[in-house]
Amino acid sequence: MTFITIFFIILGILAFGFFWMLKKITRRDEIWRSLNLRLFLVRLPKDIRKEEMSQEHAREKISVMENVYANLMSVHDSWWNTFAYGKPAFALEITTPHIGEEISFYAAVPKRFAESLEKIIHANFSSASIEQVKDYNIFNPEGVTAASEVKLMRKFFFPVKTYREISTDPLRSVTNVFSKLAREGEGASFQIVARPAPGGLKLKIHSFAKEVQEGRAKIRSGPRNKIIGFFEMMRETISPPSPQQEEAKKMKKLTQGEEELLKKVEAKTQKNLFEANIRLLASAKDEKRASEILRNLESALAQFADPTSNEFAINRVSGSSLKELIYKFSFRVFDESKKMILNSEEMTGLFHFPNIMLETPKVEFLKAKEASAPANLPSSGMVLGFNFFRGISSEIKLQKEDRRRHIYTVGQTGTGKSVLLKNMIRQDIESGEGTCFIDPHGDTVEEILGYIPENRLDDVIYFNPADTARPLGLNMLEYDQRFPEQKTMVVNELFSIFQKLYGAIPESMGPMFEQYFRNSTLLVMDNPESGNTLMEISRVLSDSSFRELKLSRTSNIIVKTFWEQIAEKAGGESALANIVPYVTSKFDTFLANEIMRPIIVQEKSAFNFREVMDSKKILLINLSKGRLGELNSSLLGLILVGKLLIASLSRTDVPEESRSDFYLYLDEFQNVTTPSIATILSEARKYRLDLVISHQFIGQLEENIKKAVFGNVGSMIAFRIGSDDAEFMEKQFQPVFSGHDLLNIDNFNCYAKLLINGKTSEPFSMKTYPSGQIFRENVEKIKELSRLKYGKPREEVEEEIIKKHS
């Protein structure tokens, strides 16, 4: 073997080793670049306009994406990083993963440009949501993948059709392919990896256009190769063309078709140029289906074909080339050998965010808009949740002074209202505040019992009517005898309660009922010592001797006159014997009930409501309709709210600044409020009774209560609601949010319009925090402590009832 042969063998080995190492280093650098990318899911609100916009208007909206591309021209790196790792690129993708069916729009940029990307997108799409996410997976692990590379059919300076030349939004054809994928086992992606083109390209095209106009180049031939151009220049130097030849070149005119094509070439250079790779991938359970999906994606690119200029050429890959393409797709690698030159207008046609009406199903739009929190958020107070907008998180707090103007929340079941209420109640409990929660379902109050810290166990009053062994007394007729004017308030509230309960039969609550009810109740209350419960109202009407006893002890001349001069002397249909069943039938439903009777016939309520408020107790009410029945639950709730209102109004004997705040939480508040809610909303804040009212839909409210709420409440929080409510609530949250937003907001997200320093804020979006940890070890202990402290053995209650009637 000769020396020369050995030399070339060694040289070949060294060359192979060099290129092998170069490939390894290149792969390492590609992976480094990929791991340094940040992937963002970009979602826009769905355009729900009823009328189709004009083509021109649609194109103007699509053209906004050109501004994004113009700003992406700034994606470049230092000369050292460019030398070491290559020029940085960005990726844009339309994708459906192999599990799931949403069509998502992604953008990926190097880490150092992540913040810039967010700013660029928000500057052009103000309502967009940009969320950094983990990578997705389109590949069916047990299936087959098919893929294609896309290149230009002709030379790069000839443009393809753009969105301005296509009659419909080009996205429709592309996204329609994705919309037909199966929910599981089929995935696909349309990927563009791009980077700004070298600045010299524009100059090269301009020079070519000039040469064509001067007759020195043919439009279809394209710019001359540098080497060929050099030799042509040398030839012309040695043997210059004659003046006649030069003139003939200049005189030679382009055809109309060539002139049009030259205009298109020149127009391409008027926009920013990019080097781009386009990849199409499809994955399915078998090769036939994967190939079908890919073929449909390839067909969607046919709309960009311009027979007079350029079109896309599709190269279906297989074998090792397929593996290489999957690798480059997965790591978002820019392939120098597969690049083509596109301008920002061409890129916009291929990929733009869906900011106009797109009827393709399954596109992942932003379900509901988001808006930033007010700049003047308080730094202290009750934490309601947090606002996350454009990468900035702000905690939302409500000051005590603003809470006194009450909080209203509305939302469908399961949307997050209860989580918000629980978080608020927990904070009140932990900060030592007085609070009451009336729960119509019973589940939430059980959880709240698990929030009670050791230092507040003695403050809890747990009122559970279903505990029939030790019922807690609740006497609506009880009043503070130091303030006899409370009698009228009690009677009015009790009458409103029965109007509420029997409102479905308005004729049963007419003037006659009211007259007998008021005079019976006032007669009973005028002498509490001889009996002062709902049972005594029935006795006054039906038992003449008991009525005589009460009349002998009353000092109310109006009541006495009614009974002696009107009721007992009336005849016919108005005779007392005929009226008694008409009135007592409303009470007997409750007096005959085994659960209700031991509660409402106790002369003394288990706790003093004024004392509960003043000493900051924790009053937890379990009015589970499943255990009590809806009518009984409503009666007890109405009585409790009424007594709290009366107790708060009695605070006139204490200076306003000395009144401690008491927070009353009412879930499904429409069931436990009478028209007196207007008084609470407008007046009770002076007496430091602060409401948090919640329900599911506005149709549950009577018109007078609805007006009272929306006319007086200070802060509003809306979770997802139905279409009828969205139409009404839209007026409260305009112009920031629409009815569509209110219909589509996700669970545990809401829109808020809060009182901040006495002024109503602009509406903004808010997320609730998860419920805190529940400590169940104290729950049974609290229940037992409360029932022993405030309950009364049922046997004793029944004995007292028997004594009254003996």
PDB file of C-alpha atoms in Angstrom, residues 530 536 538-553 804-805:
ATOM      1  CA  SER A 530     -98.740  34.619  79.717  1.00  0.00           C
ATOM      2  CA  GLU A 536    -100.366  31.586  71.436  1.00  0.00           C
ATOM      3  CA  SER A 538    -103.631  30.248  67.450  1.00  0.00           C
ATOM      4  CA  ARG A 539    -104.883  30.056  71.049  1.00  0.00           C
ATOM      5  CA  VAL A 540    -105.968  33.706  71.069  1.00  0.00           C
ATOM      6  CA  LEU A 541    -108.101  33.042  68.000  1.00  0.00           C
ATOM      7  CA  SER A 542    -109.606  29.701  69.055  1.00  0.00           C
ATOM      8  CA  ASP A 543    -109.683  29.775  72.889  1.00  0.00           C
ATOM      9  CA  SER A 544    -112.049  32.461  74.240  1.00  0.00           C
ATOM     10  CA  SER A 545    -110.937  32.080  77.863  1.00  0.00           C
ATOM     11  CA  PHE A 546    -107.282  32.493  76.898  1.00  0.00           C
ATOM     12  CA  ARG A 547    -108.252  35.488  74.779  1.00  0.00           C
ATOM     13  CA  GLU A 548    -110.070  37.025  77.765  1.00  0.00           C
ATOM     14  CA  LEU A 549    -106.924  36.537  79.863  1.00  0.00           C
ATOM     15  CA  LYS A 550    -104.811  38.324  77.300  1.00  0.00           C
ATOM     16  CA  LEU A 551    -107.346  41.152  76.880  1.00  0.00           C
ATOM     17  CA  SER A 552    -107.396  41.688  80.641  1.00  0.00           C
ATOM     18  CA  ARG A 553    -103.639  42.288  80.579  1.00  0.00           C
ATOM     19  CA  LYS A 804     -99.539  25.580  78.609  1.00  0.00           C
ATOM     20  CA  HIS A 805    -102.591  23.664  77.491  1.00  0.00           C
TER      21      HIS A 805
END
